[in-house]
Amino acid sequence: MRPHDYVRRPFVSRPSGVLLRHGPGRHAMSSASGPNSCPTPSDRTTPGRQWEIFLVAANLSGPDLEVISVSQLAAEVQLRNDTVGAVAGFLQAVGLLRGARGNYALTSAGWAIAEMHKQDETQARLLLQAQFLEHWPAASTLECLHDAPVDQKTLGRRLHKDLPGKSRRGLYLIEWLVRALIVQRDSAMRISPSAALLASGRRSATASGPEPQRMAEQGTLMGMTRDELRSLPPRKYIAVLDQLAALVALDPA
């Protein structure tokens, strides 16, 4: 059975002080993060298994982006609560989940990626790429790869730096970066930045300074600001991405 083929179970755990009813089937929640704002992937389970956990979380959270507990997700994937909680922390850090204190729901972007994965894995990875480019792993990776391709083990050490956890977390992060098409890996296990990562670096450079930065923050896509895009219902969010892809296909320049 594939991860997204799991049968959804109704969510029944609603700890007080964390969740608030926010329309049918949805809940508002605190998204406060822990002391580590740059968490690397958990070292307790492989990146491939972490991806499966994300897909199962998507199935449980559903199109209404319902809140699920870590214990519920752990029971579904048959792993320990602390292992799944550590995975959820990283998924939250890259914008695929939102939540806190052991209760999470998918973001609109996370749901769009999980749904696209059922239809077209490559397109899902492109959506994942766009998501990763907005979060800390992309900037840190570009800094490490600015001069030339780097051996995978060396890059793993650089990415992990002084962050908590075992050193293999840096290598696990590379696996996520490969999946998200942020980096490319050759047969000699050398890592180089993808064209999208390089382009994001150039955009950041041209947007430096108070006025360009203010304009970038106020920029729109398909007539909507970034906050407006993120607040869209999942189906509408996917529809906007499809429209954008169609426009790019018509005029790739």
PDB file of C-alpha atoms in Angstrom:
ATOM      1  CA  MET A   1       0.000   0.000   0.000  1.00  0.00           C
ATOM      2  CA  ARG A   2       1.374   3.409  -0.929  1.00  0.00           C
ATOM      3  CA  PRO A   3       1.588   6.076   1.817  1.00  0.00           C
ATOM      4  CA  HIS A   4      -1.151   8.216   0.258  1.00  0.00           C
ATOM      5  CA  ASP A   5      -3.484   5.203   0.052  1.00  0.00           C
ATOM      6  CA  TYR A   6      -3.970   5.090   3.815  1.00  0.00           C
ATOM      7  CA  VAL A   7      -7.587   5.464   4.890  1.00  0.00           C
ATOM      8  CA  ARG A   8      -8.100   8.714   6.778  1.00  0.00           C
ATOM      9  CA  ARG A   9      -9.164   8.443  10.379  1.00  0.00           C
ATOM     10  CA  PRO A  10     -11.194  11.129  12.131  1.00  0.00           C
ATOM     11  CA  PHE A  11      -9.152  13.419  14.347  1.00  0.00           C
ATOM     12  CA  VAL A  12     -10.386  13.218  17.913  1.00  0.00           C
ATOM     13  CA  SER A  13      -7.544  14.607  20.046  1.00  0.00           C
ATOM     14  CA  ARG A  14      -7.956  18.324  20.721  1.00  0.00           C
ATOM     15  CA  PRO A  15      -5.739  19.428  23.606  1.00  0.00           C
ATOM     16  CA  SER A  16      -6.998  22.595  25.244  1.00  0.00           C
ATOM     17  CA  GLY A  17      -4.931  25.745  24.834  1.00  0.00           C
ATOM     18  CA  VAL A  18      -3.523  24.663  21.478  1.00  0.00           C
ATOM     19  CA  LEU A  19      -6.358  24.336  18.995  1.00  0.00           C
ATOM     20  CA  LEU A  20      -9.273  26.575  18.150  1.00  0.00           C
ATOM     21  CA  ARG A  21     -12.164  25.752  15.877  1.00  0.00           C
ATOM     22  CA  HIS A  22     -11.793  27.731  12.673  1.00  0.00           C
ATOM     23  CA  GLY A  23     -14.510  26.736  10.274  1.00  0.00           C
ATOM     24  CA  PRO A  24     -15.694  23.219   9.421  1.00  0.00           C
ATOM     25  CA  GLY A  25     -12.955  20.645   9.478  1.00  0.00           C
ATOM     26  CA  ARG A  26     -10.168  23.162  10.125  1.00  0.00           C
ATOM     27  CA  HIS A  27      -8.415  24.490  13.189  1.00  0.00           C
ATOM     28  CA  ALA A  28      -6.311  27.539  13.912  1.00  0.00           C
ATOM     29  CA  MET A  29      -3.215  26.869  15.949  1.00  0.00           C
ATOM     30  CA  SER A  30      -0.100  28.432  17.274  1.00  0.00           C
ATOM     31  CA  SER A  31       2.872  28.099  14.956  1.00  0.00           C
ATOM     32  CA  ALA A  32       5.498  29.046  17.462  1.00  0.00           C
ATOM     33  CA  SER A  33       8.769  27.324  16.755  1.00  0.00           C
ATOM     34  CA  GLY A  34      11.260  25.932  19.207  1.00  0.00           C
ATOM     35  CA  PRO A  35      14.644  27.394  20.142  1.00  0.00           C
ATOM     36  CA  ASN A  36      16.328  25.987  17.036  1.00  0.00           C
ATOM     37  CA  SER A  37      15.128  27.982  14.034  1.00  0.00           C
ATOM     38  CA  CYS A  38      17.233  25.950  11.585  1.00  0.00           C
ATOM     39  CA  PRO A  39      16.510  22.304  12.398  1.00  0.00           C
ATOM     40  CA  THR A  40      18.114  19.666  10.229  1.00  0.00           C
ATOM     41  CA  PRO A  41      16.274  16.434   9.357  1.00  0.00           C
ATOM     42  CA  SER A  42      15.937  13.870  12.110  1.00  0.00           C
ATOM     43  CA  ASP A  43      18.777  11.350  12.356  1.00  0.00           C
ATOM     44  CA  ARG A  44      16.400   8.704  13.715  1.00  0.00           C
ATOM     45  CA  THR A  45      14.971   7.632  10.373  1.00  0.00           C
ATOM     46  CA  THR A  46      16.092   7.873   6.758  1.00  0.00           C
ATOM     47  CA  PRO A  47      15.117  10.754   4.438  1.00  0.00           C
ATOM     48  CA  GLY A  48      13.086   8.334   2.333  1.00  0.00           C
ATOM     49  CA  ARG A  49      11.107   7.291   5.392  1.00  0.00           C
ATOM     50  CA  GLN A  50      10.684  10.942   6.360  1.00  0.00           C
ATOM     51  CA  TRP A  51       9.138  11.623   2.944  1.00  0.00           C
ATOM     52  CA  GLU A  52       6.724   8.752   3.517  1.00  0.00           C
ATOM     53  CA  ILE A  53       5.802  10.241   6.900  1.00  0.00           C
ATOM     54  CA  PHE A  54       5.026  13.526   5.150  1.00  0.00           C
ATOM     55  CA  LEU A  55       2.746  11.767   2.656  1.00  0.00           C
ATOM     56  CA  VAL A  56       0.916   9.936   5.434  1.00  0.00           C
ATOM     57  CA  ALA A  57       0.543  13.224   7.317  1.00  0.00           C
ATOM     58  CA  ALA A  58      -0.976  14.723   4.169  1.00  0.00           C
ATOM     59  CA  ASN A  59      -3.474  11.894   3.965  1.00  0.00           C
ATOM     60  CA  LEU A  60      -4.463  12.310   7.604  1.00  0.00           C
ATOM     61  CA  SER A  61      -4.646  16.099   7.487  1.00  0.00           C
ATOM     62  CA  GLY A  62      -6.655  15.988   4.256  1.00  0.00           C
ATOM     63  CA  PRO A  63      -7.857  18.761   1.938  1.00  0.00           C
ATOM     64  CA  ASP A  64      -9.309  20.681   4.901  1.00  0.00           C
ATOM     65  CA  LEU A  65      -5.828  20.777   6.480  1.00  0.00           C
ATOM     66  CA  GLU A  66      -7.091  19.304   9.735  1.00  0.00           C
ATOM     67  CA  VAL A  67      -4.833  19.146  12.759  1.00  0.00           C
ATOM     68  CA  ILE A  68      -3.326  15.776  13.610  1.00  0.00           C
ATOM     69  CA  SER A  69      -1.332  14.773  16.665  1.00  0.00           C
ATOM     70  CA  VAL A  70       2.167  13.347  16.577  1.00  0.00           C
ATOM     71  CA  SER A  71       0.915  10.272  18.432  1.00  0.00           C
ATOM     72  CA  GLN A  72      -1.748   9.705  15.771  1.00  0.00           C
ATOM     73  CA  LEU A  73       0.812  10.020  12.983  1.00  0.00           C
ATOM     74  CA  ALA A  74       3.309   7.818  14.847  1.00  0.00           C
ATOM     75  CA  ALA A  75       0.704   5.073  15.223  1.00  0.00           C
ATOM     76  CA  GLU A  76      -0.063   5.254  11.511  1.00  0.00           C
ATOM     77  CA  VAL A  77       3.582   4.908  10.424  1.00  0.00           C
ATOM     78  CA  GLN A  78       4.492   2.564  13.320  1.00  0.00           C
ATOM     79  CA  LEU A  79       7.335   4.661  14.699  1.00  0.00           C
ATOM     80  CA  ARG A  80       8.042   6.196  18.103  1.00  0.00           C
ATOM     81  CA  ASN A  81       6.430   9.505  18.993  1.00  0.00           C
ATOM     82  CA  ASP A  82       9.771  11.234  19.512  1.00  0.00           C
ATOM     83  CA  THR A  83      11.006  10.077  16.098  1.00  0.00           C
ATOM     84  CA  VAL A  84       7.914  11.354  14.317  1.00  0.00           C
ATOM     85  CA  GLY A  85       7.993  14.564  16.357  1.00  0.00           C
ATOM     86  CA  ALA A  86      11.553  15.234  15.224  1.00  0.00           C
ATOM     87  CA  VAL A  87      10.553  14.650  11.596  1.00  0.00           C
ATOM     88  CA  ALA A  88       7.580  16.990  11.994  1.00  0.00           C
ATOM     89  CA  GLY A  89       9.876  19.691  13.346  1.00  0.00           C
ATOM     90  CA  PHE A  90      11.909  19.699  10.146  1.00  0.00           C
ATOM     91  CA  LEU A  91       8.814  19.566   7.936  1.00  0.00           C
ATOM     92  CA  GLN A  92       7.542  22.616   9.786  1.00  0.00           C
ATOM     93  CA  ALA A  93      10.865  24.421   9.330  1.00  0.00           C
ATOM     94  CA  VAL A  94      10.606  24.125   5.535  1.00  0.00           C
ATOM     95  CA  GLY A  95       6.952  25.144   5.407  1.00  0.00           C
ATOM     96  CA  LEU A  96       5.303  21.782   4.747  1.00  0.00           C
ATOM     97  CA  LEU A  97       3.608  21.619   8.151  1.00  0.00           C
ATOM     98  CA  ARG A  98       2.395  24.207  10.625  1.00  0.00           C
ATOM     99  CA  GLY A  99       1.779  23.770  14.317  1.00  0.00           C
ATOM    100  CA  ALA A 100       3.441  23.249  17.661  1.00  0.00           C
ATOM    101  CA  ARG A 101       3.460  21.121  20.825  1.00  0.00           C
ATOM    102  CA  GLY A 102       2.910  17.833  19.062  1.00  0.00           C
ATOM    103  CA  ASN A 103      -0.042  18.964  16.938  1.00  0.00           C
ATOM    104  CA  TYR A 104       0.408  19.749  13.256  1.00  0.00           C
ATOM    105  CA  ALA A 105      -1.492  20.284  10.033  1.00  0.00           C
ATOM    106  CA  LEU A 106      -0.323  20.555   6.463  1.00  0.00           C
ATOM    107  CA  THR A 107       0.185  23.974   4.938  1.00  0.00           C
ATOM    108  CA  SER A 108      -1.493  24.761   1.624  1.00  0.00           C
ATOM    109  CA  ALA A 109       1.886  24.355  -0.058  1.00  0.00           C
ATOM    110  CA  GLY A 110       2.439  20.992   1.628  1.00  0.00           C
ATOM    111  CA  TRP A 111      -0.961  19.735   0.525  1.00  0.00           C
ATOM    112  CA  ALA A 112      -0.341  20.875  -3.065  1.00  0.00           C
ATOM    113  CA  ILE A 113       2.964  18.982  -3.125  1.00  0.00           C
ATOM    114  CA  ALA A 114       1.450  15.796  -1.687  1.00  0.00           C
ATOM    115  CA  GLU A 115      -1.447  15.895  -4.155  1.00  0.00           C
ATOM    116  CA  MET A 116       0.842  16.514  -7.118  1.00  0.00           C
ATOM    117  CA  HIS A 117       3.026  13.589  -6.019  1.00  0.00           C
ATOM    118  CA  LYS A 118       0.101  11.258  -6.756  1.00  0.00           C
ATOM    119  CA  GLN A 119      -0.023  12.487 -10.358  1.00  0.00           C
ATOM    120  CA  ASP A 120       3.495  13.514 -11.358  1.00  0.00           C
ATOM    121  CA  GLU A 121       6.544  13.044  -9.154  1.00  0.00           C
ATOM    122  CA  THR A 122       8.694  15.465 -11.154  1.00  0.00           C
ATOM    123  CA  GLN A 123       6.134  18.254 -10.883  1.00  0.00           C
ATOM    124  CA  ALA A 124       5.825  17.541  -7.165  1.00  0.00           C
ATOM    125  CA  ARG A 125       9.584  17.935  -6.806  1.00  0.00           C
ATOM    126  CA  LEU A 126       9.402  21.269  -8.620  1.00  0.00           C
ATOM    127  CA  LEU A 127       6.776  22.454  -6.144  1.00  0.00           C
ATOM    128  CA  LEU A 128       9.011  21.203  -3.329  1.00  0.00           C
ATOM    129  CA  GLN A 129      11.881  23.154  -4.883  1.00  0.00           C
ATOM    130  CA  ALA A 130       9.880  26.388  -4.762  1.00  0.00           C
ATOM    131  CA  GLN A 131       9.093  25.717  -1.114  1.00  0.00           C
ATOM    132  CA  PHE A 132      12.699  24.997  -0.128  1.00  0.00           C
ATOM    133  CA  LEU A 133      13.956  28.122  -1.912  1.00  0.00           C
ATOM    134  CA  GLU A 134      11.992  30.200   0.605  1.00  0.00           C
ATOM    135  CA  HIS A 135      13.604  28.627   3.669  1.00  0.00           C
ATOM    136  CA  TRP A 136      16.975  28.467   5.355  1.00  0.00           C
ATOM    137  CA  PRO A 137      18.473  25.313   3.750  1.00  0.00           C
ATOM    138  CA  ALA A 138      18.642  26.987   0.323  1.00  0.00           C
ATOM    139  CA  ALA A 139      20.584  30.053   1.462  1.00  0.00           C
ATOM    140  CA  SER A 140      22.978  27.975   3.576  1.00  0.00           C
ATOM    141  CA  THR A 141      23.581  25.533   0.724  1.00  0.00           C
ATOM    142  CA  LEU A 142      24.268  28.289  -1.801  1.00  0.00           C
ATOM    143  CA  GLU A 143      26.804  29.806   0.571  1.00  0.00           C
ATOM    144  CA  CYS A 144      28.587  26.448   0.885  1.00  0.00           C
ATOM    145  CA  LEU A 145      28.588  25.843  -2.896  1.00  0.00           C
ATOM    146  CA  HIS A 146      29.366  29.382  -4.025  1.00  0.00           C
ATOM    147  CA  ASP A 147      32.859  28.665  -5.375  1.00  0.00           C
ATOM    148  CA  ALA A 148      32.770  25.122  -6.761  1.00  0.00           C
ATOM    149  CA  PRO A 149      31.134  21.689  -6.386  1.00  0.00           C
ATOM    150  CA  VAL A 150      31.793  20.108  -3.005  1.00  0.00           C
ATOM    151  CA  ASP A 151      32.172  16.497  -1.924  1.00  0.00           C
ATOM    152  CA  GLN A 152      28.973  15.242  -0.309  1.00  0.00           C
ATOM    153  CA  LYS A 153      30.541  14.446   3.064  1.00  0.00           C
ATOM    154  CA  THR A 154      32.236  17.844   3.198  1.00  0.00           C
ATOM    155  CA  LEU A 155      29.000  19.620   2.355  1.00  0.00           C
ATOM    156  CA  GLY A 156      27.184  17.598   4.998  1.00  0.00           C
ATOM    157  CA  ARG A 157      29.650  18.779   7.649  1.00  0.00           C
ATOM    158  CA  ARG A 158      29.356  22.382   6.497  1.00  0.00           C
ATOM    159  CA  LEU A 159      25.583  22.335   6.557  1.00  0.00           C
ATOM    160  CA  HIS A 160      25.418  20.729   9.975  1.00  0.00           C
ATOM    161  CA  LYS A 161      27.999  23.092  11.512  1.00  0.00           C
ATOM    162  CA  ASP A 162      27.198  23.602  15.189  1.00  0.00           C
ATOM    163  CA  LEU A 163      23.548  22.607  14.953  1.00  0.00           C
ATOM    164  CA  PRO A 164      22.369  20.005  17.480  1.00  0.00           C
ATOM    165  CA  GLY A 165      22.143  16.322  16.665  1.00  0.00           C
ATOM    166  CA  LYS A 166      24.389  13.769  15.033  1.00  0.00           C
ATOM    167  CA  SER A 167      26.544  14.723  12.053  1.00  0.00           C
ATOM    168  CA  ARG A 168      24.625  12.509   9.639  1.00  0.00           C
ATOM    169  CA  ARG A 169      21.826  15.057   9.831  1.00  0.00           C
ATOM    170  CA  GLY A 170      23.862  17.115   7.370  1.00  0.00           C
ATOM    171  CA  LEU A 171      23.925  14.191   4.946  1.00  0.00           C
ATOM    172  CA  TYR A 172      20.207  13.638   5.433  1.00  0.00           C
ATOM    173  CA  LEU A 173      19.628  17.300   4.612  1.00  0.00           C
ATOM    174  CA  ILE A 174      21.498  16.788   1.332  1.00  0.00           C
ATOM    175  CA  GLU A 175      19.101  13.962   0.450  1.00  0.00           C
ATOM    176  CA  TRP A 176      16.197  16.361   0.961  1.00  0.00           C
ATOM    177  CA  LEU A 177      17.970  18.996  -1.148  1.00  0.00           C
ATOM    178  CA  VAL A 178      18.426  16.468  -3.952  1.00  0.00           C
ATOM    179  CA  ARG A 179      14.751  15.508  -3.775  1.00  0.00           C
ATOM    180  CA  ALA A 180      13.793  19.190  -3.872  1.00  0.00           C
ATOM    181  CA  LEU A 181      16.016  19.821  -6.910  1.00  0.00           C
ATOM    182  CA  ILE A 182      18.005  22.397  -4.948  1.00  0.00           C
ATOM    183  CA  VAL A 183      21.295  20.628  -5.694  1.00  0.00           C
ATOM    184  CA  GLN A 184      22.629  18.132  -8.211  1.00  0.00           C
ATOM    185  CA  ARG A 185      24.799  15.113  -7.364  1.00  0.00           C
ATOM    186  CA  ASP A 186      27.158  13.534  -9.873  1.00  0.00           C
ATOM    187  CA  SER A 187      28.543   9.995 -10.035  1.00  0.00           C
ATOM    188  CA  ALA A 188      31.553  11.027  -7.944  1.00  0.00           C
ATOM    189  CA  MET A 189      29.196  12.200  -5.144  1.00  0.00           C
ATOM    190  CA  ARG A 190      30.065  15.839  -5.727  1.00  0.00           C
ATOM    191  CA  ILE A 191      27.288  18.318  -5.050  1.00  0.00           C
ATOM    192  CA  SER A 192      26.660  21.414  -7.164  1.00  0.00           C
ATOM    193  CA  PRO A 193      23.870  24.016  -7.017  1.00  0.00           C
ATOM    194  CA  SER A 194      20.901  23.679  -9.341  1.00  0.00           C
ATOM    195  CA  ALA A 195      20.056  26.438 -11.803  1.00  0.00           C
ATOM    196  CA  ALA A 196      17.099  27.397  -9.613  1.00  0.00           C
ATOM    197  CA  LEU A 197      19.323  27.804  -6.555  1.00  0.00           C
ATOM    198  CA  LEU A 198      21.792  29.962  -8.483  1.00  0.00           C
ATOM    199  CA  ALA A 199      18.944  32.078  -9.843  1.00  0.00           C
ATOM    200  CA  SER A 200      17.549  32.581  -6.358  1.00  0.00           C
ATOM    201  CA  GLY A 201      20.948  33.830  -5.249  1.00  0.00           C
ATOM    202  CA  ARG A 202      21.054  36.364  -8.078  1.00  0.00           C
ATOM    203  CA  ARG A 203      17.571  37.585  -7.205  1.00  0.00           C
ATOM    204  CA  SER A 204      18.588  38.029  -3.581  1.00  0.00           C
ATOM    205  CA  ALA A 205      21.621  40.051  -4.635  1.00  0.00           C
ATOM    206  CA  THR A 206      19.621  42.403  -6.850  1.00  0.00           C
ATOM    207  CA  ALA A 207      16.973  42.814  -4.161  1.00  0.00           C
ATOM    208  CA  SER A 208      19.476  43.993  -1.534  1.00  0.00           C
ATOM    209  CA  GLY A 209      18.976  47.445  -0.061  1.00  0.00           C
ATOM    210  CA  PRO A 210      15.952  48.965   1.686  1.00  0.00           C
ATOM    211  CA  GLU A 211      13.932  50.119  -1.324  1.00  0.00           C
ATOM    212  CA  PRO A 212      14.323  47.001  -3.541  1.00  0.00           C
ATOM    213  CA  GLN A 213      13.641  44.818  -0.513  1.00  0.00           C
ATOM    214  CA  ARG A 214      10.462  46.760   0.272  1.00  0.00           C
ATOM    215  CA  MET A 215       9.318  46.408  -3.338  1.00  0.00           C
ATOM    216  CA  ALA A 216      10.068  42.676  -3.331  1.00  0.00           C
ATOM    217  CA  GLU A 217       8.036  42.220  -0.161  1.00  0.00           C
ATOM    218  CA  GLN A 218       5.127  44.000  -1.823  1.00  0.00           C
ATOM    219  CA  GLY A 219       5.463  42.082  -5.100  1.00  0.00           C
ATOM    220  CA  THR A 220       2.621  40.016  -6.450  1.00  0.00           C
ATOM    221  CA  LEU A 221       2.209  36.748  -8.312  1.00  0.00           C
ATOM    222  CA  MET A 222      -0.886  36.184 -10.424  1.00  0.00           C
ATOM    223  CA  GLY A 223      -2.192  39.427  -8.897  1.00  0.00           C
ATOM    224  CA  MET A 224      -1.816  38.218  -5.296  1.00  0.00           C
ATOM    225  CA  THR A 225       0.716  38.886  -2.577  1.00  0.00           C
ATOM    226  CA  ARG A 226       2.650  36.037  -0.982  1.00  0.00           C
ATOM    227  CA  ASP A 227       0.456  36.163   2.126  1.00  0.00           C
ATOM    228  CA  GLU A 228      -2.680  36.042  -0.027  1.00  0.00           C
ATOM    229  CA  LEU A 229      -1.320  33.030  -1.907  1.00  0.00           C
ATOM    230  CA  ARG A 230      -0.535  31.197   1.312  1.00  0.00           C
ATOM    231  CA  SER A 231      -4.012  31.831   2.679  1.00  0.00           C
ATOM    232  CA  LEU A 232      -5.747  30.259  -0.323  1.00  0.00           C
ATOM    233  CA  PRO A 233      -7.669  26.998   0.149  1.00  0.00           C
ATOM    234  CA  PRO A 234      -5.610  24.016  -1.087  1.00  0.00           C
ATOM    235  CA  ARG A 235      -7.590  23.429  -4.293  1.00  0.00           C
ATOM    236  CA  LYS A 236      -7.412  27.118  -5.236  1.00  0.00           C
ATOM    237  CA  TYR A 237      -3.684  27.149  -4.455  1.00  0.00           C
ATOM    238  CA  ILE A 238      -3.108  24.227  -6.833  1.00  0.00           C
ATOM    239  CA  ALA A 239      -5.220  25.924  -9.518  1.00  0.00           C
ATOM    240  CA  VAL A 240      -3.104  29.089  -9.309  1.00  0.00           C
ATOM    241  CA  LEU A 241       0.093  27.038  -9.622  1.00  0.00           C
ATOM    242  CA  ASP A 242      -1.340  25.275 -12.676  1.00  0.00           C
ATOM    243  CA  GLN A 243      -2.155  28.630 -14.273  1.00  0.00           C
ATOM    244  CA  LEU A 244       1.348  29.882 -13.568  1.00  0.00           C
ATOM    245  CA  ALA A 245       2.881  26.742 -15.108  1.00  0.00           C
ATOM    246  CA  ALA A 246       0.761  27.257 -18.228  1.00  0.00           C
ATOM    247  CA  LEU A 247       1.964  30.855 -18.557  1.00  0.00           C
ATOM    248  CA  VAL A 248       5.592  29.811 -18.187  1.00  0.00           C
ATOM    249  CA  ALA A 249       5.113  27.159 -20.885  1.00  0.00           C
ATOM    250  CA  LEU A 250       3.764  29.809 -23.263  1.00  0.00           C
ATOM    251  CA  ASP A 251       6.644  32.206 -22.614  1.00  0.00           C
ATOM    252  CA  PRO A 252       9.593  30.412 -20.986  1.00  0.00           C
ATOM    253  CA  ALA A 253      11.787  33.513 -21.315  1.00  0.00           C
TER     254      ALA A 253
END
